[in-house]
Amino acid sequence: MHYYRRFLLLILVMGIAESSAAALSVFACEPEWASLTRALGGDRVAVVSATTAHQDPHRIEARPSLIAKVRRADLLVCSGAELEIGWLPMLQRQAGNRKVMPGQAGYFAAADHIGRLGIPDRIDRSMGDVHASGNPHVHLDPRRLKTIATALGERLASLDSSNAAHYRERLASFILRWDEATMRWQERAQPLRGKRLVVHHQDWEYLFDWLGIVRAGSLEPKPGLPASSGHLAKLKKALLAEPPLAIIHTHYQSPKAARRLSQLTGIPAVELPYTVGGAENVVDLFTLFDETLQRLLALVP
Ligand SMILES: [Zn+2]
């Protein structure tokens, strides 16, 4: 009798698991897109992220486990604009999954849906490892993120049309909360307008564009190149003439160069979360902006 009841219970649990099984298998390139897809898809999406906040999304090893995940995916959600050019095309080729190739409905590149910053007039090797399609670090401007969310919500609805109403409902409720939060952030961030910050890499252009923050210099002498002591010495001279609020870097970058410049100048070095998981309390896109503003506002005298 006892066994029989357990057996019935097992059948019941399996039945529930079956009926709530996700309709779409999603491979996100970065944690911010995994988080957005979960917010918009709820239980109809099963999302894996190729990278964590600890990893540099420019440089990821195309491991067999990632290839297997791309092979199983119905949808890839990535930054695009060549951020993943060093690893994603290889994963796509090796996986042999036609539906997630560029140009297919199963490939969603966030940068394709917004006006990009930093598109170079011309490109030559002397410019370093430049982002030739413009700056791909597009998630740190909530206005652009809203546009991306809308496009992604519609993509989910068109790929899984039997659940279209579900995705549109979740999108509407996300946008409602997002608009309200954006207003709150903008108000709170007023003291940052016109303030200057030194960056490690140009990960922050969209955040600065949104808040009116000025980039006072980069630790990288050219995009993608490590900071040299000659470059730091030059930077020190310029910064002492007009000191910025801080030197900022992400969780995925080594803090060494920022700390070195901080020692040379007395300007504080500050780590910002950059993406979901980049600090203990940053569990979604809302807390990402909450924490980023909190850390920046703490620098304003
Ligand atoms: Zn970059």
PDB file of C-alpha atoms and ligand atoms in Angstrom:
ATOM      1  CA  MET A   1       0.000   0.000   0.000  1.00  0.00           C
ATOM      2  CA  HIS A   2       2.731   2.349   1.067  1.00  0.00           C
ATOM      3  CA  TYR A   3       4.730   1.719  -2.092  1.00  0.00           C
ATOM      4  CA  TYR A   4       1.669   2.063  -4.206  1.00  0.00           C
ATOM      5  CA  ARG A   5       0.991   5.559  -2.808  1.00  0.00           C
ATOM      6  CA  ARG A   6       4.565   6.588  -3.358  1.00  0.00           C
ATOM      7  CA  PHE A   7       4.327   5.356  -6.898  1.00  0.00           C
ATOM      8  CA  LEU A   8       1.184   7.419  -7.453  1.00  0.00           C
ATOM      9  CA  LEU A   9       2.905  10.458  -5.978  1.00  0.00           C
ATOM     10  CA  LEU A  10       5.870   9.945  -8.299  1.00  0.00           C
ATOM     11  CA  ILE A  11       3.584   9.785 -11.322  1.00  0.00           C
ATOM     12  CA  LEU A  12       1.875  12.960 -10.152  1.00  0.00           C
ATOM     13  CA  VAL A  13       5.195  14.825  -9.679  1.00  0.00           C
ATOM     14  CA  MET A  14       6.417  13.670 -13.078  1.00  0.00           C
ATOM     15  CA  GLY A  15       3.162  14.837 -14.590  1.00  0.00           C
ATOM     16  CA  ILE A  16       3.560  18.300 -13.109  1.00  0.00           C
ATOM     17  CA  ALA A  17       7.188  18.473 -14.222  1.00  0.00           C
ATOM     18  CA  GLU A  18       6.096  17.474 -17.714  1.00  0.00           C
ATOM     19  CA  SER A  19       3.307  20.022 -17.983  1.00  0.00           C
ATOM     20  CA  SER A  20       5.479  22.921 -16.766  1.00  0.00           C
ATOM     21  CA  ALA A  21       8.488  21.952 -18.887  1.00  0.00           C
ATOM     22  CA  ALA A  22       9.999  24.964 -20.609  1.00  0.00           C
ATOM     23  CA  ALA A  23       8.983  25.491 -24.202  1.00  0.00           C
ATOM     24  CA  LEU A  24      12.199  27.227 -25.266  1.00  0.00           C
ATOM     25  CA  SER A  25      15.778  26.312 -24.541  1.00  0.00           C
ATOM     26  CA  VAL A  26      17.816  29.532 -24.427  1.00  0.00           C
ATOM     27  CA  PHE A  27      21.588  29.983 -24.521  1.00  0.00           C
ATOM     28  CA  ALA A  28      22.567  33.432 -23.248  1.00  0.00           C
ATOM     29  CA  CYS A  29      26.097  34.656 -23.925  1.00  0.00           C
ATOM     30  CA  GLU A  30      26.270  36.893 -20.849  1.00  0.00           C
ATOM     31  CA  PRO A  31      24.527  36.962 -17.450  1.00  0.00           C
ATOM     32  CA  GLU A  32      22.612  40.185 -18.231  1.00  0.00           C
ATOM     33  CA  TRP A  33      20.833  38.476 -21.136  1.00  0.00           C
ATOM     34  CA  ALA A  34      20.195  35.309 -19.129  1.00  0.00           C
ATOM     35  CA  SER A  35      18.551  37.479 -16.486  1.00  0.00           C
ATOM     36  CA  LEU A  36      16.450  39.434 -18.986  1.00  0.00           C
ATOM     37  CA  THR A  37      15.315  36.261 -20.759  1.00  0.00           C
ATOM     38  CA  ARG A  38      14.270  34.678 -17.445  1.00  0.00           C
ATOM     39  CA  ALA A  39      12.376  37.844 -16.510  1.00  0.00           C
ATOM     40  CA  LEU A  40      10.474  37.796 -19.808  1.00  0.00           C
ATOM     41  CA  GLY A  41      10.062  34.044 -20.238  1.00  0.00           C
ATOM     42  CA  GLY A  42       9.299  32.859 -16.704  1.00  0.00           C
ATOM     43  CA  ASP A  43       8.749  29.112 -16.573  1.00  0.00           C
ATOM     44  CA  ARG A  44       8.404  28.778 -20.349  1.00  0.00           C
ATOM     45  CA  VAL A  45      12.152  29.226 -20.876  1.00  0.00           C
ATOM     46  CA  ALA A  46      15.103  27.151 -19.708  1.00  0.00           C
ATOM     47  CA  VAL A  47      18.112  29.484 -19.752  1.00  0.00           C
ATOM     48  CA  VAL A  48      21.823  28.746 -19.517  1.00  0.00           C
ATOM     49  CA  SER A  49      24.477  31.458 -19.490  1.00  0.00           C
ATOM     50  CA  ALA A  50      27.764  30.850 -21.307  1.00  0.00           C
ATOM     51  CA  THR A  51      29.610  33.192 -18.981  1.00  0.00           C
ATOM     52  CA  THR A  52      29.483  34.438 -15.422  1.00  0.00           C
ATOM     53  CA  ALA A  53      30.260  37.898 -14.049  1.00  0.00           C
ATOM     54  CA  HIS A  54      33.753  36.615 -13.225  1.00  0.00           C
ATOM     55  CA  GLN A  55      34.595  35.969 -16.880  1.00  0.00           C
ATOM     56  CA  ASP A  56      35.703  38.399 -19.571  1.00  0.00           C
ATOM     57  CA  PRO A  57      33.012  38.107 -22.267  1.00  0.00           C
ATOM     58  CA  HIS A  58      35.524  39.143 -24.977  1.00  0.00           C
ATOM     59  CA  ARG A  59      37.621  36.063 -24.290  1.00  0.00           C
ATOM     60  CA  ILE A  60      35.926  32.750 -23.643  1.00  0.00           C
ATOM     61  CA  GLU A  61      37.202  29.300 -24.464  1.00  0.00           C
ATOM     62  CA  ALA A  62      34.876  27.493 -26.915  1.00  0.00           C
ATOM     63  CA  ARG A  63      34.628  24.386 -24.710  1.00  0.00           C
ATOM     64  CA  PRO A  64      32.798  21.204 -25.870  1.00  0.00           C
ATOM     65  CA  SER A  65      30.228  21.673 -23.085  1.00  0.00           C
ATOM     66  CA  LEU A  66      29.298  25.058 -24.591  1.00  0.00           C
ATOM     67  CA  ILE A  67      29.041  23.564 -28.081  1.00  0.00           C
ATOM     68  CA  ALA A  68      26.606  20.953 -26.732  1.00  0.00           C
ATOM     69  CA  LYS A  69      24.485  23.707 -25.182  1.00  0.00           C
ATOM     70  CA  VAL A  70      24.348  25.670 -28.439  1.00  0.00           C
ATOM     71  CA  ARG A  71      23.371  22.471 -30.258  1.00  0.00           C
ATOM     72  CA  ARG A  72      20.344  22.032 -27.977  1.00  0.00           C
ATOM     73  CA  ALA A  73      19.300  25.713 -28.014  1.00  0.00           C
ATOM     74  CA  ASP A  74      16.200  27.164 -29.682  1.00  0.00           C
ATOM     75  CA  LEU A  75      17.492  30.692 -29.166  1.00  0.00           C
ATOM     76  CA  LEU A  76      20.813  32.431 -28.537  1.00  0.00           C
ATOM     77  CA  VAL A  77      20.630  35.790 -26.756  1.00  0.00           C
ATOM     78  CA  CYS A  78      23.910  37.677 -26.989  1.00  0.00           C
ATOM     79  CA  SER A  79      25.307  41.212 -26.958  1.00  0.00           C
ATOM     80  CA  GLY A  80      26.389  41.092 -30.593  1.00  0.00           C
ATOM     81  CA  ALA A  81      28.356  43.949 -32.216  1.00  0.00           C
ATOM     82  CA  GLU A  82      31.375  41.614 -32.195  1.00  0.00           C
ATOM     83  CA  LEU A  83      31.659  41.329 -28.404  1.00  0.00           C
ATOM     84  CA  GLU A  84      31.627  37.525 -28.784  1.00  0.00           C
ATOM     85  CA  ILE A  85      33.498  37.447 -32.101  1.00  0.00           C
ATOM     86  CA  GLY A  86      36.396  35.514 -30.546  1.00  0.00           C
ATOM     87  CA  TRP A  87      34.282  32.528 -29.518  1.00  0.00           C
ATOM     88  CA  LEU A  88      30.616  32.531 -30.543  1.00  0.00           C
ATOM     89  CA  PRO A  89      31.015  32.005 -34.326  1.00  0.00           C
ATOM     90  CA  MET A  90      33.137  28.945 -33.551  1.00  0.00           C
ATOM     91  CA  LEU A  91      30.474  27.576 -31.162  1.00  0.00           C
ATOM     92  CA  GLN A  92      27.784  28.161 -33.786  1.00  0.00           C
ATOM     93  CA  ARG A  93      29.801  26.422 -36.505  1.00  0.00           C
ATOM     94  CA  GLN A  94      30.709  23.441 -34.336  1.00  0.00           C
ATOM     95  CA  ALA A  95      27.195  23.012 -32.961  1.00  0.00           C
ATOM     96  CA  GLY A  96      25.684  22.658 -36.447  1.00  0.00           C
ATOM     97  CA  ASN A  97      22.340  24.016 -35.248  1.00  0.00           C
ATOM     98  CA  ARG A  98      20.901  25.923 -38.196  1.00  0.00           C
ATOM     99  CA  LYS A  99      18.173  27.718 -36.260  1.00  0.00           C
ATOM    100  CA  VAL A 100      20.624  29.701 -34.128  1.00  0.00           C
ATOM    101  CA  MET A 101      22.933  30.893 -36.908  1.00  0.00           C
ATOM    102  CA  PRO A 102      23.235  34.651 -37.624  1.00  0.00           C
ATOM    103  CA  GLY A 103      20.249  35.903 -39.600  1.00  0.00           C
ATOM    104  CA  GLN A 104      17.965  33.164 -38.233  1.00  0.00           C
ATOM    105  CA  ALA A 105      15.104  33.826 -35.775  1.00  0.00           C
ATOM    106  CA  GLY A 106      16.995  31.774 -33.165  1.00  0.00           C
ATOM    107  CA  TYR A 107      19.832  34.295 -32.979  1.00  0.00           C
ATOM    108  CA  PHE A 108      19.079  37.492 -31.055  1.00  0.00           C
ATOM    109  CA  ALA A 109      21.846  40.111 -30.843  1.00  0.00           C
ATOM    110  CA  ALA A 110      20.904  42.903 -28.424  1.00  0.00           C
ATOM    111  CA  ALA A 111      23.143  45.473 -30.138  1.00  0.00           C
ATOM    112  CA  ASP A 112      21.173  45.095 -33.400  1.00  0.00           C
ATOM    113  CA  HIS A 113      18.137  46.708 -31.779  1.00  0.00           C
ATOM    114  CA  ILE A 114      19.575  49.981 -30.472  1.00  0.00           C
ATOM    115  CA  GLY A 115      21.576  52.991 -31.641  1.00  0.00           C
ATOM    116  CA  ARG A 116      25.179  52.044 -30.871  1.00  0.00           C
ATOM    117  CA  LEU A 117      27.871  54.340 -29.526  1.00  0.00           C
ATOM    118  CA  GLY A 118      31.484  54.418 -30.642  1.00  0.00           C
ATOM    119  CA  ILE A 119      31.161  53.261 -34.251  1.00  0.00           C
ATOM    120  CA  PRO A 120      34.601  54.187 -35.636  1.00  0.00           C
ATOM    121  CA  ASP A 121      34.880  56.339 -38.770  1.00  0.00           C
ATOM    122  CA  ARG A 122      37.706  54.161 -39.980  1.00  0.00           C
ATOM    123  CA  ILE A 123      39.570  51.131 -38.689  1.00  0.00           C
ATOM    124  CA  ASP A 124      43.220  50.280 -38.821  1.00  0.00           C
ATOM    125  CA  ARG A 125      45.485  48.033 -36.763  1.00  0.00           C
ATOM    126  CA  SER A 126      47.041  50.961 -34.911  1.00  0.00           C
ATOM    127  CA  MET A 127      43.745  51.470 -33.077  1.00  0.00           C
ATOM    128  CA  GLY A 128      44.181  48.243 -31.067  1.00  0.00           C
ATOM    129  CA  ASP A 129      41.600  45.524 -30.641  1.00  0.00           C
ATOM    130  CA  VAL A 130      38.801  47.915 -31.479  1.00  0.00           C
ATOM    131  CA  HIS A 131      35.085  47.087 -31.524  1.00  0.00           C
ATOM    132  CA  ALA A 132      34.585  47.787 -35.231  1.00  0.00           C
ATOM    133  CA  SER A 133      30.759  47.585 -35.093  1.00  0.00           C
ATOM    134  CA  GLY A 134      30.581  50.099 -32.279  1.00  0.00           C
ATOM    135  CA  ASN A 135      30.633  49.582 -28.531  1.00  0.00           C
ATOM    136  CA  PRO A 136      28.951  46.233 -27.691  1.00  0.00           C
ATOM    137  CA  HIS A 137      28.557  46.789 -23.909  1.00  0.00           C
ATOM    138  CA  VAL A 138      24.962  47.868 -24.447  1.00  0.00           C
ATOM    139  CA  HIS A 139      23.134  46.746 -21.286  1.00  0.00           C
ATOM    140  CA  LEU A 140      24.105  49.598 -18.938  1.00  0.00           C
ATOM    141  CA  ASP A 141      21.678  52.191 -20.309  1.00  0.00           C
ATOM    142  CA  PRO A 142      18.146  51.407 -19.018  1.00  0.00           C
ATOM    143  CA  ARG A 143      16.545  53.289 -21.932  1.00  0.00           C
ATOM    144  CA  ARG A 144      18.288  51.077 -24.462  1.00  0.00           C
ATOM    145  CA  LEU A 145      17.677  48.022 -22.290  1.00  0.00           C
ATOM    146  CA  LYS A 146      13.943  48.712 -22.478  1.00  0.00           C
ATOM    147  CA  THR A 147      14.124  48.712 -26.289  1.00  0.00           C
ATOM    148  CA  ILE A 148      16.067  45.446 -26.198  1.00  0.00           C
ATOM    149  CA  ALA A 149      13.572  43.895 -23.740  1.00  0.00           C
ATOM    150  CA  THR A 150      10.680  44.775 -26.041  1.00  0.00           C
ATOM    151  CA  ALA A 151      12.408  43.209 -29.051  1.00  0.00           C
ATOM    152  CA  LEU A 152      13.351  40.111 -27.061  1.00  0.00           C
ATOM    153  CA  GLY A 153       9.825  39.703 -25.687  1.00  0.00           C
ATOM    154  CA  GLU A 154       8.453  39.804 -29.230  1.00  0.00           C
ATOM    155  CA  ARG A 155      11.077  37.310 -30.376  1.00  0.00           C
ATOM    156  CA  LEU A 156      10.060  34.852 -27.638  1.00  0.00           C
ATOM    157  CA  ALA A 157       6.397  35.299 -28.621  1.00  0.00           C
ATOM    158  CA  SER A 158       7.106  34.625 -32.287  1.00  0.00           C
ATOM    159  CA  LEU A 159       9.364  31.614 -31.654  1.00  0.00           C
ATOM    160  CA  ASP A 160       6.877  30.020 -29.253  1.00  0.00           C
ATOM    161  CA  SER A 161       3.568  31.344 -30.554  1.00  0.00           C
ATOM    162  CA  SER A 162       1.410  29.018 -28.438  1.00  0.00           C
ATOM    163  CA  ASN A 163       2.710  30.935 -25.390  1.00  0.00           C
ATOM    164  CA  ALA A 164       2.695  34.379 -27.042  1.00  0.00           C
ATOM    165  CA  ALA A 165       0.146  35.833 -24.606  1.00  0.00           C
ATOM    166  CA  HIS A 166       2.285  34.685 -21.671  1.00  0.00           C
ATOM    167  CA  TYR A 167       5.400  36.454 -23.021  1.00  0.00           C
ATOM    168  CA  ARG A 168       3.518  39.664 -23.862  1.00  0.00           C
ATOM    169  CA  GLU A 169       1.968  39.783 -20.399  1.00  0.00           C
ATOM    170  CA  ARG A 170       5.349  39.343 -18.737  1.00  0.00           C
ATOM    171  CA  LEU A 171       6.907  41.928 -21.035  1.00  0.00           C
ATOM    172  CA  ALA A 172       4.224  44.487 -20.162  1.00  0.00           C
ATOM    173  CA  SER A 173       4.702  43.937 -16.443  1.00  0.00           C
ATOM    174  CA  PHE A 174       8.506  44.108 -16.810  1.00  0.00           C
ATOM    175  CA  ILE A 175       8.284  47.397 -18.737  1.00  0.00           C
ATOM    176  CA  LEU A 176       5.969  48.860 -16.111  1.00  0.00           C
ATOM    177  CA  ARG A 177       8.423  48.067 -13.310  1.00  0.00           C
ATOM    178  CA  TRP A 178      11.407  49.068 -15.459  1.00  0.00           C
ATOM    179  CA  ASP A 179      10.001  52.508 -16.355  1.00  0.00           C
ATOM    180  CA  GLU A 180       9.271  53.187 -12.719  1.00  0.00           C
ATOM    181  CA  ALA A 181      12.780  52.111 -11.668  1.00  0.00           C
ATOM    182  CA  THR A 182      14.416  54.132 -14.469  1.00  0.00           C
ATOM    183  CA  MET A 183      12.693  57.308 -13.275  1.00  0.00           C
ATOM    184  CA  ARG A 184      13.859  56.602  -9.728  1.00  0.00           C
ATOM    185  CA  TRP A 185      17.461  55.941 -10.875  1.00  0.00           C
ATOM    186  CA  GLN A 186      17.577  59.076 -12.992  1.00  0.00           C
ATOM    187  CA  GLU A 187      16.454  61.201 -10.101  1.00  0.00           C
ATOM    188  CA  ARG A 188      18.901  59.596  -7.704  1.00  0.00           C
ATOM    189  CA  ALA A 189      21.813  59.902 -10.150  1.00  0.00           C
ATOM    190  CA  GLN A 190      21.525  63.670 -10.626  1.00  0.00           C
ATOM    191  CA  PRO A 191      24.675  64.379  -8.537  1.00  0.00           C
ATOM    192  CA  LEU A 192      26.716  62.270 -11.026  1.00  0.00           C
ATOM    193  CA  ARG A 193      25.972  64.504 -14.013  1.00  0.00           C
ATOM    194  CA  GLY A 194      29.175  66.005 -15.442  1.00  0.00           C
ATOM    195  CA  LYS A 195      31.386  63.989 -13.065  1.00  0.00           C
ATOM    196  CA  ARG A 196      34.551  62.405 -14.466  1.00  0.00           C
ATOM    197  CA  LEU A 197      35.663  58.779 -14.125  1.00  0.00           C
ATOM    198  CA  VAL A 198      38.671  56.824 -15.345  1.00  0.00           C
ATOM    199  CA  VAL A 199      37.759  53.423 -16.793  1.00  0.00           C
ATOM    200  CA  HIS A 200      39.731  50.225 -17.270  1.00  0.00           C
ATOM    201  CA  HIS A 201      38.082  49.259 -20.592  1.00  0.00           C
ATOM    202  CA  GLN A 202      35.276  51.069 -22.383  1.00  0.00           C
ATOM    203  CA  ASP A 203      32.562  48.953 -20.736  1.00  0.00           C
ATOM    204  CA  TRP A 204      30.740  51.996 -19.415  1.00  0.00           C
ATOM    205  CA  GLU A 205      30.002  54.166 -22.452  1.00  0.00           C
ATOM    206  CA  TYR A 206      26.252  53.503 -22.348  1.00  0.00           C
ATOM    207  CA  LEU A 207      26.009  54.144 -18.607  1.00  0.00           C
ATOM    208  CA  PHE A 208      27.931  57.406 -19.066  1.00  0.00           C
ATOM    209  CA  ASP A 209      25.779  58.377 -22.038  1.00  0.00           C
ATOM    210  CA  TRP A 210      22.667  57.875 -19.921  1.00  0.00           C
ATOM    211  CA  LEU A 211      23.886  59.712 -16.815  1.00  0.00           C
ATOM    212  CA  GLY A 212      26.030  62.415 -18.419  1.00  0.00           C
ATOM    213  CA  ILE A 213      29.268  61.114 -16.863  1.00  0.00           C
ATOM    214  CA  VAL A 214      32.541  62.016 -18.603  1.00  0.00           C
ATOM    215  CA  ARG A 215      35.280  59.479 -19.358  1.00  0.00           C
ATOM    216  CA  ALA A 216      38.508  61.037 -18.034  1.00  0.00           C
ATOM    217  CA  GLY A 217      40.817  58.325 -19.396  1.00  0.00           C
ATOM    218  CA  SER A 218      41.288  54.570 -19.899  1.00  0.00           C
ATOM    219  CA  LEU A 219      43.783  52.241 -18.225  1.00  0.00           C
ATOM    220  CA  GLU A 220      44.028  50.446 -21.561  1.00  0.00           C
ATOM    221  CA  PRO A 221      46.279  52.555 -23.831  1.00  0.00           C
ATOM    222  CA  LYS A 222      44.247  51.156 -26.745  1.00  0.00           C
ATOM    223  CA  PRO A 223      41.103  48.995 -26.494  1.00  0.00           C
ATOM    224  CA  GLY A 224      42.049  45.455 -25.483  1.00  0.00           C
ATOM    225  CA  LEU A 225      45.690  46.253 -24.667  1.00  0.00           C
ATOM    226  CA  PRO A 226      46.997  45.945 -21.079  1.00  0.00           C
ATOM    227  CA  ALA A 227      47.973  49.071 -19.151  1.00  0.00           C
ATOM    228  CA  SER A 228      51.716  49.797 -19.436  1.00  0.00           C
ATOM    229  CA  SER A 229      53.675  51.733 -16.811  1.00  0.00           C
ATOM    230  CA  GLY A 230      54.439  54.403 -19.426  1.00  0.00           C
ATOM    231  CA  HIS A 231      50.741  54.843 -20.106  1.00  0.00           C
ATOM    232  CA  LEU A 232      49.906  55.025 -16.383  1.00  0.00           C
ATOM    233  CA  ALA A 233      52.594  57.693 -15.868  1.00  0.00           C
ATOM    234  CA  LYS A 234      51.090  59.792 -18.659  1.00  0.00           C
ATOM    235  CA  LEU A 235      47.607  59.281 -17.260  1.00  0.00           C
ATOM    236  CA  LYS A 236      48.769  60.270 -13.762  1.00  0.00           C
ATOM    237  CA  LYS A 237      50.016  63.616 -15.044  1.00  0.00           C
ATOM    238  CA  ALA A 238      46.753  64.397 -16.810  1.00  0.00           C
ATOM    239  CA  LEU A 239      44.614  63.274 -13.858  1.00  0.00           C
ATOM    240  CA  LEU A 240      46.464  65.257 -11.215  1.00  0.00           C
ATOM    241  CA  ALA A 241      45.767  68.413 -13.217  1.00  0.00           C
ATOM    242  CA  GLU A 242      42.038  67.672 -13.042  1.00  0.00           C
ATOM    243  CA  PRO A 243      41.246  64.815 -10.600  1.00  0.00           C
ATOM    244  CA  PRO A 244      38.294  62.540 -11.472  1.00  0.00           C
ATOM    245  CA  LEU A 245      35.958  60.980  -8.894  1.00  0.00           C
ATOM    246  CA  ALA A 246      37.440  57.497  -9.227  1.00  0.00           C
ATOM    247  CA  ILE A 247      39.064  54.820 -11.337  1.00  0.00           C
ATOM    248  CA  ILE A 248      36.477  52.126 -12.077  1.00  0.00           C
ATOM    249  CA  HIS A 249      36.833  48.537 -13.177  1.00  0.00           C
ATOM    250  CA  THR A 250      34.556  45.527 -13.466  1.00  0.00           C
ATOM    251  CA  HIS A 251      34.456  42.311 -11.513  1.00  0.00           C
ATOM    252  CA  TYR A 252      35.991  40.431 -14.462  1.00  0.00           C
ATOM    253  CA  GLN A 253      39.049  42.687 -14.828  1.00  0.00           C
ATOM    254  CA  SER A 254      42.169  42.403 -12.710  1.00  0.00           C
ATOM    255  CA  PRO A 255      42.180  45.320 -10.248  1.00  0.00           C
ATOM    256  CA  LYS A 256      46.006  45.608 -10.455  1.00  0.00           C
ATOM    257  CA  ALA A 257      46.285  48.507 -12.913  1.00  0.00           C
ATOM    258  CA  ALA A 258      43.485  50.438 -11.200  1.00  0.00           C
ATOM    259  CA  ARG A 259      45.136  49.977  -7.799  1.00  0.00           C
ATOM    260  CA  ARG A 260      48.533  50.998  -9.179  1.00  0.00           C
ATOM    261  CA  LEU A 261      47.131  54.221 -10.631  1.00  0.00           C
ATOM    262  CA  SER A 262      45.256  54.811  -7.381  1.00  0.00           C
ATOM    263  CA  GLN A 263      48.538  54.523  -5.434  1.00  0.00           C
ATOM    264  CA  LEU A 264      50.195  56.947  -7.847  1.00  0.00           C
ATOM    265  CA  THR A 265      47.441  59.562  -7.679  1.00  0.00           C
ATOM    266  CA  GLY A 266      45.439  59.092  -4.467  1.00  0.00           C
ATOM    267  CA  ILE A 267      42.288  58.763  -6.610  1.00  0.00           C
ATOM    268  CA  PRO A 268      40.131  55.870  -5.302  1.00  0.00           C
ATOM    269  CA  ALA A 269      39.853  52.655  -7.339  1.00  0.00           C
ATOM    270  CA  VAL A 270      36.336  51.198  -7.297  1.00  0.00           C
ATOM    271  CA  GLU A 271      34.951  47.926  -8.579  1.00  0.00           C
ATOM    272  CA  LEU A 272      31.458  48.035 -10.067  1.00  0.00           C
ATOM    273  CA  PRO A 273      29.343  44.914 -10.594  1.00  0.00           C
ATOM    274  CA  TYR A 274      28.966  45.447 -14.407  1.00  0.00           C
ATOM    275  CA  THR A 275      26.530  42.537 -14.764  1.00  0.00           C
ATOM    276  CA  VAL A 276      24.209  40.254 -12.819  1.00  0.00           C
ATOM    277  CA  GLY A 277      26.300  38.284 -10.309  1.00  0.00           C
ATOM    278  CA  GLY A 278      29.032  40.945 -10.231  1.00  0.00           C
ATOM    279  CA  ALA A 279      28.345  41.576  -6.539  1.00  0.00           C
ATOM    280  CA  GLU A 280      26.680  39.446  -3.902  1.00  0.00           C
ATOM    281  CA  ASN A 281      23.445  41.458  -3.838  1.00  0.00           C
ATOM    282  CA  VAL A 282      23.215  41.877  -7.623  1.00  0.00           C
ATOM    283  CA  VAL A 283      20.741  39.137  -8.468  1.00  0.00           C
ATOM    284  CA  ASP A 284      18.896  40.731 -11.407  1.00  0.00           C
ATOM    285  CA  LEU A 285      18.937  43.795 -13.662  1.00  0.00           C
ATOM    286  CA  PHE A 286      17.130  45.949 -11.089  1.00  0.00           C
ATOM    287  CA  THR A 287      19.663  45.274  -8.329  1.00  0.00           C
ATOM    288  CA  LEU A 288      22.467  45.742 -10.874  1.00  0.00           C
ATOM    289  CA  PHE A 289      21.497  49.391 -11.378  1.00  0.00           C
ATOM    290  CA  ASP A 290      20.668  49.896  -7.674  1.00  0.00           C
ATOM    291  CA  GLU A 291      24.136  48.727  -6.634  1.00  0.00           C
ATOM    292  CA  THR A 292      26.003  50.535  -9.443  1.00  0.00           C
ATOM    293  CA  LEU A 293      24.407  53.856  -8.506  1.00  0.00           C
ATOM    294  CA  GLN A 294      24.947  53.215  -4.809  1.00  0.00           C
ATOM    295  CA  ARG A 295      28.694  52.711  -5.327  1.00  0.00           C
ATOM    296  CA  LEU A 296      29.042  55.714  -7.656  1.00  0.00           C
ATOM    297  CA  LEU A 297      27.030  58.065  -5.453  1.00  0.00           C
ATOM    298  CA  ALA A 298      29.168  57.108  -2.429  1.00  0.00           C
ATOM    299  CA  LEU A 299      32.082  58.798  -4.282  1.00  0.00           C
ATOM    300  CA  VAL A 300      30.392  62.178  -4.623  1.00  0.00           C
ATOM    301  CA  PRO A 301      31.521  64.502  -1.830  1.00  0.00           C
TER     302      PRO A 301
HETATM  303 ZN    ZN B   1      34.745  45.669 -24.967  1.00  0.00          ZN
END
